[in-house]
XYZ file of C-alpha atoms in Angstrom:
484
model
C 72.397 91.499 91.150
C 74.703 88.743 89.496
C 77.824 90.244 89.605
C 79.989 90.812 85.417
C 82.599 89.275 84.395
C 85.542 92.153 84.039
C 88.503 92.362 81.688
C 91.761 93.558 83.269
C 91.927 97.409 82.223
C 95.894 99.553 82.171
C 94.605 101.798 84.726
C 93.466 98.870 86.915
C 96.538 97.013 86.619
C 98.920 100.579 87.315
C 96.667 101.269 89.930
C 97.463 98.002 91.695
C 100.791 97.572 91.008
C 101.674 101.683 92.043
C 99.497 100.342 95.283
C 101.536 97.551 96.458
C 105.094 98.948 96.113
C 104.194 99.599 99.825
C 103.774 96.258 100.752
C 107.368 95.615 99.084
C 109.216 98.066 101.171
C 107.825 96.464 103.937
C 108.774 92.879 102.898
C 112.277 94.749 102.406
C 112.515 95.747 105.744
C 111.157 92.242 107.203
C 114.078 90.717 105.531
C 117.179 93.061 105.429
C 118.059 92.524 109.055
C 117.791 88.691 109.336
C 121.211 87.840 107.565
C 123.837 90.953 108.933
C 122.100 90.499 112.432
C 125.899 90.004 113.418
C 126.993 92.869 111.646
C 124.370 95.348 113.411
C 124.832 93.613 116.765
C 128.484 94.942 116.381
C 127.783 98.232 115.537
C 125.626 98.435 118.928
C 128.734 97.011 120.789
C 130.857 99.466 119.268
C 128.512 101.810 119.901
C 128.353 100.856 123.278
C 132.037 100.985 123.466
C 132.710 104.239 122.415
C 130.388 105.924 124.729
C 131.171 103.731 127.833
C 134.765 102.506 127.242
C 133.733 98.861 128.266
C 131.663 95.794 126.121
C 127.796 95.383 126.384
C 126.509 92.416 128.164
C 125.815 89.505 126.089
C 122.438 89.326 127.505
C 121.930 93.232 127.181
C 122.792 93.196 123.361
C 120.448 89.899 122.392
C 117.595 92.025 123.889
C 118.756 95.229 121.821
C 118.909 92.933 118.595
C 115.681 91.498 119.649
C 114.145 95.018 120.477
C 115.498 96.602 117.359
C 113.513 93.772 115.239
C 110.368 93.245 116.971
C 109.890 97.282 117.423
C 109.015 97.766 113.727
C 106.063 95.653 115.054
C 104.768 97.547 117.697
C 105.151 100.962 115.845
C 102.552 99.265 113.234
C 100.227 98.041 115.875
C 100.417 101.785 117.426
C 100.328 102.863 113.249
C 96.728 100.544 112.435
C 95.028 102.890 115.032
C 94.811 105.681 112.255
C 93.672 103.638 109.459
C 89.634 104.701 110.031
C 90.361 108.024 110.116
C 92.608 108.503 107.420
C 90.734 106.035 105.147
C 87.572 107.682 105.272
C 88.645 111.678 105.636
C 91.433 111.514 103.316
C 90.153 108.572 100.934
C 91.879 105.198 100.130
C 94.376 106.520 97.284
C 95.116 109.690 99.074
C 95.743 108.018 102.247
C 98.130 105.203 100.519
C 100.217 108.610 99.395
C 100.276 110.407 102.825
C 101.639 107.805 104.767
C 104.070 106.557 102.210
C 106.334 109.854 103.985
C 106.336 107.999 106.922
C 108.640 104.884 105.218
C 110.964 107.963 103.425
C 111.794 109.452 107.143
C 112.165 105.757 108.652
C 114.616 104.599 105.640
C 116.553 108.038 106.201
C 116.749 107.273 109.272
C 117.715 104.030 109.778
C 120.555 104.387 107.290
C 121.870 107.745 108.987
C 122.488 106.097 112.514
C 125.655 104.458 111.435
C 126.710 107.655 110.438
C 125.597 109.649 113.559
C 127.417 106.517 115.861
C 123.862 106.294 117.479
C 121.324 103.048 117.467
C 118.600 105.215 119.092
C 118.420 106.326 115.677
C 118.600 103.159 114.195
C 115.832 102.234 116.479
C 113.519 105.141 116.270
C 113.923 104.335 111.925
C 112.427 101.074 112.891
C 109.467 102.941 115.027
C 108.490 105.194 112.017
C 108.624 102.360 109.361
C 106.805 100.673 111.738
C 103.776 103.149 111.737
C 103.519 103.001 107.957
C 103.283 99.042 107.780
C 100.368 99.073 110.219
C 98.868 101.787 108.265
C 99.648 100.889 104.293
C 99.131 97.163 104.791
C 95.745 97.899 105.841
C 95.223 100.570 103.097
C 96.678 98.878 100.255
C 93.901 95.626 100.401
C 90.729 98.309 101.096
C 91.910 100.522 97.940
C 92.521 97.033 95.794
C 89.646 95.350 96.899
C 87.750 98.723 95.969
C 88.952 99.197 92.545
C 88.774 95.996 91.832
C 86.173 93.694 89.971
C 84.355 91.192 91.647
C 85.732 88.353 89.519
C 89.480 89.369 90.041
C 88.873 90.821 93.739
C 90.862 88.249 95.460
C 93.397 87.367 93.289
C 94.226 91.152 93.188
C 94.382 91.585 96.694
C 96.634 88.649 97.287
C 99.293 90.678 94.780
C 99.637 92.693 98.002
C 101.049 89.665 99.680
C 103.508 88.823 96.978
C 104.512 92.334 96.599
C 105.484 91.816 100.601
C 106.994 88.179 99.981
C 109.348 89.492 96.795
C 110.381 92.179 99.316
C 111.377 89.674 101.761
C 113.511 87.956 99.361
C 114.877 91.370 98.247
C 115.492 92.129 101.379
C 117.705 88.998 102.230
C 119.501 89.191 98.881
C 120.799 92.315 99.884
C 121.158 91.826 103.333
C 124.156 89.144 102.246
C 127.643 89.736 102.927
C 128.518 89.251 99.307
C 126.047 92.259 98.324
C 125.397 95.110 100.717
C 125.112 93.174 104.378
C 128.711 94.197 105.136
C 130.360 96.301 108.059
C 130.935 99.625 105.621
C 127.409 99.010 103.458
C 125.075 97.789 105.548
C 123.658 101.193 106.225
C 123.368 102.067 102.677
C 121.780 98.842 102.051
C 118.744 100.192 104.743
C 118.297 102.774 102.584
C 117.332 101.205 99.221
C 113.656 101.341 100.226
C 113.314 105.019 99.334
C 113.254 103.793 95.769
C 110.090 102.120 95.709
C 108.350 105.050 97.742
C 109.537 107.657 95.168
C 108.271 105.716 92.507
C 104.787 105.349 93.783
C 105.163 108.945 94.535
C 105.303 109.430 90.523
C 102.535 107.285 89.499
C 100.037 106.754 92.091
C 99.163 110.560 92.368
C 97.359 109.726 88.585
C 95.508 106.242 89.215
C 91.935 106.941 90.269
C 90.146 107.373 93.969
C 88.186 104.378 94.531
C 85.221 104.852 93.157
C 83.052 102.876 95.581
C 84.393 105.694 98.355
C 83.269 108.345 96.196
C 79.929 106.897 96.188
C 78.762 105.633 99.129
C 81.461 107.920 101.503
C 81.502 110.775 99.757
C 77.910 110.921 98.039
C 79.990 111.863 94.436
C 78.317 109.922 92.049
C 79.610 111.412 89.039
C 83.307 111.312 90.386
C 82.493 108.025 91.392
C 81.356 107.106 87.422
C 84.158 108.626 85.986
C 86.738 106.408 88.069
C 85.309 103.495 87.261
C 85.243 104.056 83.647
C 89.061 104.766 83.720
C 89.075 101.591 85.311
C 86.507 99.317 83.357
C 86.895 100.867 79.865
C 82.874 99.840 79.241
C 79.870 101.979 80.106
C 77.588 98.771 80.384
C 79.957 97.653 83.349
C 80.388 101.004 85.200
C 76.526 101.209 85.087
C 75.522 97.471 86.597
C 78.412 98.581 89.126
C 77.523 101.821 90.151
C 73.649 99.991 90.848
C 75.153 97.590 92.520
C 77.117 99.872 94.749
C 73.764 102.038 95.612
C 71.926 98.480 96.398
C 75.181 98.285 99.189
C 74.730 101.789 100.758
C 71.134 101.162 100.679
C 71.540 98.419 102.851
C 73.998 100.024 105.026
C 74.092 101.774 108.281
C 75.751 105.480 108.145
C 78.142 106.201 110.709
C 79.264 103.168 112.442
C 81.217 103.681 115.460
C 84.566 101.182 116.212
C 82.690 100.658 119.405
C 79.612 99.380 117.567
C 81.780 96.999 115.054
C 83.608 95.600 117.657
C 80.974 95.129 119.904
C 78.856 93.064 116.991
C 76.406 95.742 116.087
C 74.991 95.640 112.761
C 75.447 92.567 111.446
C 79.520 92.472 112.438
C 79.793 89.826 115.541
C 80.506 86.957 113.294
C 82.537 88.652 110.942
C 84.712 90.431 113.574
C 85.192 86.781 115.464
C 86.261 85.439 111.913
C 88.744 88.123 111.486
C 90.230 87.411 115.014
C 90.471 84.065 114.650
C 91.707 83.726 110.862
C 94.262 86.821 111.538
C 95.287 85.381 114.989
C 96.134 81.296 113.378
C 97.875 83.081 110.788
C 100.354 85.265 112.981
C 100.529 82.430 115.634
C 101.291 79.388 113.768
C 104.911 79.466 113.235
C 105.655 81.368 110.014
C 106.903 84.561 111.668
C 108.584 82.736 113.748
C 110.993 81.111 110.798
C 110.936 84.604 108.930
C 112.496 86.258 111.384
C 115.051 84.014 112.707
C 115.844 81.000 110.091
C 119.472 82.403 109.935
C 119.591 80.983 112.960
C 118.032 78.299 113.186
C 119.830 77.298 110.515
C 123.445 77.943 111.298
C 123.518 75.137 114.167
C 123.420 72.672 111.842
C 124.798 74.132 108.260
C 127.332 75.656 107.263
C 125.898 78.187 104.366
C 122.895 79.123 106.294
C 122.471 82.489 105.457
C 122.157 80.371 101.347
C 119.387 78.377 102.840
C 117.513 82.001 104.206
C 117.582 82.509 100.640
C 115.523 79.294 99.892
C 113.261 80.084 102.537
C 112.679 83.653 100.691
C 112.576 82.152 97.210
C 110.236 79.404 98.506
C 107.733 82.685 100.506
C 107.522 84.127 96.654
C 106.653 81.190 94.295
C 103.575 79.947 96.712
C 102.272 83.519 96.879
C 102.378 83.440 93.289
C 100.623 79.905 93.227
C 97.943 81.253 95.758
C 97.390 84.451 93.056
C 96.599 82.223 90.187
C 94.386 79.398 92.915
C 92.409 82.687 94.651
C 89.360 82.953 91.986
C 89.777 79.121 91.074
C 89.586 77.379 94.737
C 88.107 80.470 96.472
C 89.251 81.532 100.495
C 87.581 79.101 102.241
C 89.582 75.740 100.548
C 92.590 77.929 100.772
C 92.415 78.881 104.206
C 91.569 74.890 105.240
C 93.815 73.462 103.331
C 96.810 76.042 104.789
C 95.792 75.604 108.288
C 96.002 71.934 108.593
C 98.988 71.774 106.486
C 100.648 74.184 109.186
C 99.384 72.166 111.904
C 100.652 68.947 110.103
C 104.089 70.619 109.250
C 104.714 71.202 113.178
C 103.836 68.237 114.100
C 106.608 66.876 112.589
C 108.978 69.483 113.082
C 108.558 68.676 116.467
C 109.147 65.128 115.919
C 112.221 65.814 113.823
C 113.992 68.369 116.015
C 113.652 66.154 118.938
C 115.479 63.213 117.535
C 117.837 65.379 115.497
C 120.476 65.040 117.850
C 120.634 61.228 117.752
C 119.754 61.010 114.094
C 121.703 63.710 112.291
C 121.027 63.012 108.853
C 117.381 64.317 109.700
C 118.379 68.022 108.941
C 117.510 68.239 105.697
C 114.596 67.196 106.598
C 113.890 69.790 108.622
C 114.962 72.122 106.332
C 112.338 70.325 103.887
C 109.640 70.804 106.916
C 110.640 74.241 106.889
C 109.687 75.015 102.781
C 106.886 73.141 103.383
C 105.441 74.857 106.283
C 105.877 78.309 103.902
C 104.442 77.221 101.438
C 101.156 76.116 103.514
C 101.350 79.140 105.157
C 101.212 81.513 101.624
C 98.985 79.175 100.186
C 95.950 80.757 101.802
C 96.453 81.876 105.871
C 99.478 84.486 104.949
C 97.849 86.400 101.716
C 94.014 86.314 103.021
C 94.206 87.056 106.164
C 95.097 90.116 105.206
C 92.705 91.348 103.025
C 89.090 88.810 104.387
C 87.709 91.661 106.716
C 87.709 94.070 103.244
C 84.782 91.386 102.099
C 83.023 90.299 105.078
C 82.182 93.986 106.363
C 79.993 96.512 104.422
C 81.536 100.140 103.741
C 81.167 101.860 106.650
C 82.428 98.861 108.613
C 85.743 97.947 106.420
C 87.917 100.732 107.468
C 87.581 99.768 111.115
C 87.753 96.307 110.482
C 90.857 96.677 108.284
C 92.299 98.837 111.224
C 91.505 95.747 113.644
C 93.312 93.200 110.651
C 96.285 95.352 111.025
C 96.307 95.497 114.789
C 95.790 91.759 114.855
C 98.830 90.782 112.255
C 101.335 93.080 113.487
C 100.783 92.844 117.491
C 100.752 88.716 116.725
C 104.097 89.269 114.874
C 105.640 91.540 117.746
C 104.352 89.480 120.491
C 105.920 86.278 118.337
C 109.115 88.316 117.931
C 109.718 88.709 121.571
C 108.668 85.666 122.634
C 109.635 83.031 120.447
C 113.778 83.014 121.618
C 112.897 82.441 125.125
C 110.020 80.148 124.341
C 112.118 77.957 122.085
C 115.068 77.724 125.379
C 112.110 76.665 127.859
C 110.148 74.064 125.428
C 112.785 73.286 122.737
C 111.348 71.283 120.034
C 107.667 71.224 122.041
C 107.552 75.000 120.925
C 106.128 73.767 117.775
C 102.977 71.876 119.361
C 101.856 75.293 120.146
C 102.045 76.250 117.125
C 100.090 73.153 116.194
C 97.836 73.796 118.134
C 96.784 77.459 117.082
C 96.786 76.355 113.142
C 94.199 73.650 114.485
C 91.597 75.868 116.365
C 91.954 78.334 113.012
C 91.791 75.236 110.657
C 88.253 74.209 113.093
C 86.657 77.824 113.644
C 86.879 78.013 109.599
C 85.805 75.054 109.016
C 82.442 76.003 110.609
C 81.688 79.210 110.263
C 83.480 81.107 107.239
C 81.369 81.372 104.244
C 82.921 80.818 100.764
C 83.199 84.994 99.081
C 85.048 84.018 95.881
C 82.496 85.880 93.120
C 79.803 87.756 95.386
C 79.781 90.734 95.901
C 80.088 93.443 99.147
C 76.747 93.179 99.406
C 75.617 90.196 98.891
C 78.501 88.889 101.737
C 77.096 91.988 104.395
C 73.277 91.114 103.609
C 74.018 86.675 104.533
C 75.645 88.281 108.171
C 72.753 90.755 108.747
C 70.271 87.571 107.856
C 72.018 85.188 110.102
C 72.258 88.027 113.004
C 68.191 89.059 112.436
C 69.362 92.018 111.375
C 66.385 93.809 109.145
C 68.017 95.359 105.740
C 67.013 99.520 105.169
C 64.518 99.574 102.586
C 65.012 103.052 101.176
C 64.141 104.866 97.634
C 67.872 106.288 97.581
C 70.808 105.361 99.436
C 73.309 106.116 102.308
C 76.245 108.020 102.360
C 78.449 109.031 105.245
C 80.949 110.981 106.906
């Protein structure tokens, strides 16, 4: 069935927007700590001090500052283990709501451990945010891509991604010394991301369930109808959509296990191989990398670094904003290729440039150009899709799990990246970026050959190509599935 056209409804667009105010506390948190790294690293000397009347190794508090960044991380990759469970007992809205207390406790935190003297507490803040971005960056693309039309699936799902990129720019605005990243502030400035949870607390409680849980989950079609006429305003569309979501569970095996997805049951080998290899390029190809420590990188060879962190947020925000409007005109796949070998391209030369920097130092701007440009690859189509491509290659029973997978997959790349990317860059200096390189290239190649183009099809149609290409037969049935 040829999926409609859709117009762009209030409910759909409140429901979206109330959605991703996750993602932007996130993107908060991702770049509040680069800039008053100093500041923080003091208050775990002084810390330190207090409690053992002597200084803390220099080596002892790099690992601490490295720890205390990378641990947000792991607490999401331990956090994306709950996304199948919660998605499909509690429902994608619901779900988005429950763990949203999760950021409230880690923002409380985070800003009381100046105030308690302690940065365990600090630390532990960091763990519980941590377990809502692997849970809420999962949820927020499978209730979007849900509620969503086909037409405007992907363009709406890649507003999750610049929801997470204007938080990152947030994030380093206030993380400034001439705003809140200051000695007697900075704690209060950890703390702003309770304002964005409180918010969705008011509005997403009255934005609709998605309806295609309601169906094929939860077997309530008439819930299921009214949803999606709150969120199409037109009978004629809710009624080719609700048929075309009973053609999906008809097709669709109830009660898939994790095991069976990930061991490429039902129609899911190729999909889950895509998802490890588009997810993995992404995480591995540099971008993180710069995120997390361009401060840095940047104040060897400038003065006003911390302005040029600014550019690099500024930069993250107008290409995720160029990749919303390209998503339904270029489609994934061209987004995705183009990205990749743009990355790959981008280190190349960084390499090049950082390794006759010292003889030619005019070349810094240059890098910093290098820098922009690698960003801007990178939210083109790697950083916004990878994100939310498992929520259209799997069927319904499927997404949850491979969402959970996506999640595991982003943030464990990012945490491994975090820890490693210091020492890495001391062992292989301006080489580090030829790994890099090379990662961008095998994604750019596996994509090349195997993804196939989703822009305008729908769930089903995507599922039914993998279950052909796997000799998978389709269930012919009179009525259709639901599930647990």
């Amino acid at each position: 069935m040829a999926p409609q056209e859709s117009r762009l409804t209030a409910t759909l667009l409140t429901s979206i927007l109330a959605a991703v105010l996750g993602s932007l506390q996130i993107g908060y948190h991702t770049g509040n700590v680069n800039a008053p790294a100093k500041i923080i690293e003091e208050f775990f000397n002084h810390t330190w001090r207090v409690r053992h009347n002597q200084t803390m190794p220099d080596h002892s508090l790099t690992l601490l500052l490295s720890l205390s960044v990378s641990i947000k991380d792991f607490g999401a990759l331990l956090g994306s283990l709950g996304v199948k469970y919660l998605a499909d007992s509690q429902g994608r809205r619901n779900s988005i709501l429950i763990v949203n207390c999760l950021s409230v406790v880690g923002a409380c935190l985070m800003s009381a451990s100046k105030a308690s003297q302690s940065f365990e507490v600090l630390i532990l803040g960091r763990v519980v945010f941590g377990l809502f971005c692997g849970l809420v960056m999962s949820l927020n693309p499978l209730y979007i891509q849900e509620v969503s039309p086909t037409n405007l699936r992907g363009a709406f799902a890649t507003l999750n991604q610049v929801s997470f990129a204007t938080g990152i720019l947030l994030g380093m605005v206030a993380g400034l010394e001439t705003v809140l990243g200051t000695e007697h502030h900075w704690s209060m400035m950890l703390s702003l991301s309770v304002i964005p949870a409180l918010i969705q607390y008011l509005v997403l409680p009255f934005c609709p369930e998605s309806p295609r849980y309601l169906l094929i989950n939860r077997g309530e079609e008439s819930k299921a109808e009214a949803a999606l006429m709150r969120l199409r305003g037109s009978s004629e569309k809710v009624f080719a959509e609700l048929e075309e979501m009973k053609e999906e569970a008809a097709h669709t095996q109830s009660g898939v296990t994790i095991h069976e997805v990930l061991q490429g049951a039902a129609g899911t080998k190729k999909p889950i191989i895509l998802v490890l290899v588009i997810n993995l390029g992404s995480k591995l190809s540099g971008f993180n990398a710069i995120i997390n420590y361009s401060t840095r990188m940047f104040q060897a060879k400038f003065d006003q670094a911390k302005y040029l962190t600014l550019g690099v947020g500024a930069v993250n925000v107008t290409f995720t904003l160029v990749a919303f409007f390209l998503m339904e005109r270029a489609g994934r796949r061209r987004l995705l290729l183009t990205g990749f070998i743009s990355i790959a391209v981008c280190n190349l030369l960084m390499t090049i440039v950082d390794s006759v920097l010292h003889l030619v130092p005019e070349l810094r701007s240059l890098q910093v150009l290098l820098v922009f440009c690698l960003i801007s690859a990178y939210e083109l189509g790697p950083g916004p899709i990878s994100w939310f491509i498992a929520a259209e290659l799997f069927d319904q029973p499927g997404r949850p799990i491979a969402m959970a997978f996506t999640s595991m997959l982003n943030w464990g790349g990012k945490f491994v990246l975090a820890l490693l990317f210091p020492p890495l860059l001391k062992v292989c200096g301006a080489y580090v970026y030829l790994l890099f390189m090379a990662v961008a290239l095998v994604a750019f190649a596996f994509t090349w050959m195997r993804l196939p183009e989703t822009k305008g099809r729908t769930f089903d149609d995507i599922a039914e190509e993998f279950r052909g290409a796997e000799g998978i037969p389709l269930h012919n049935k009179t009525g259709f599935n639901t599930f647990p």
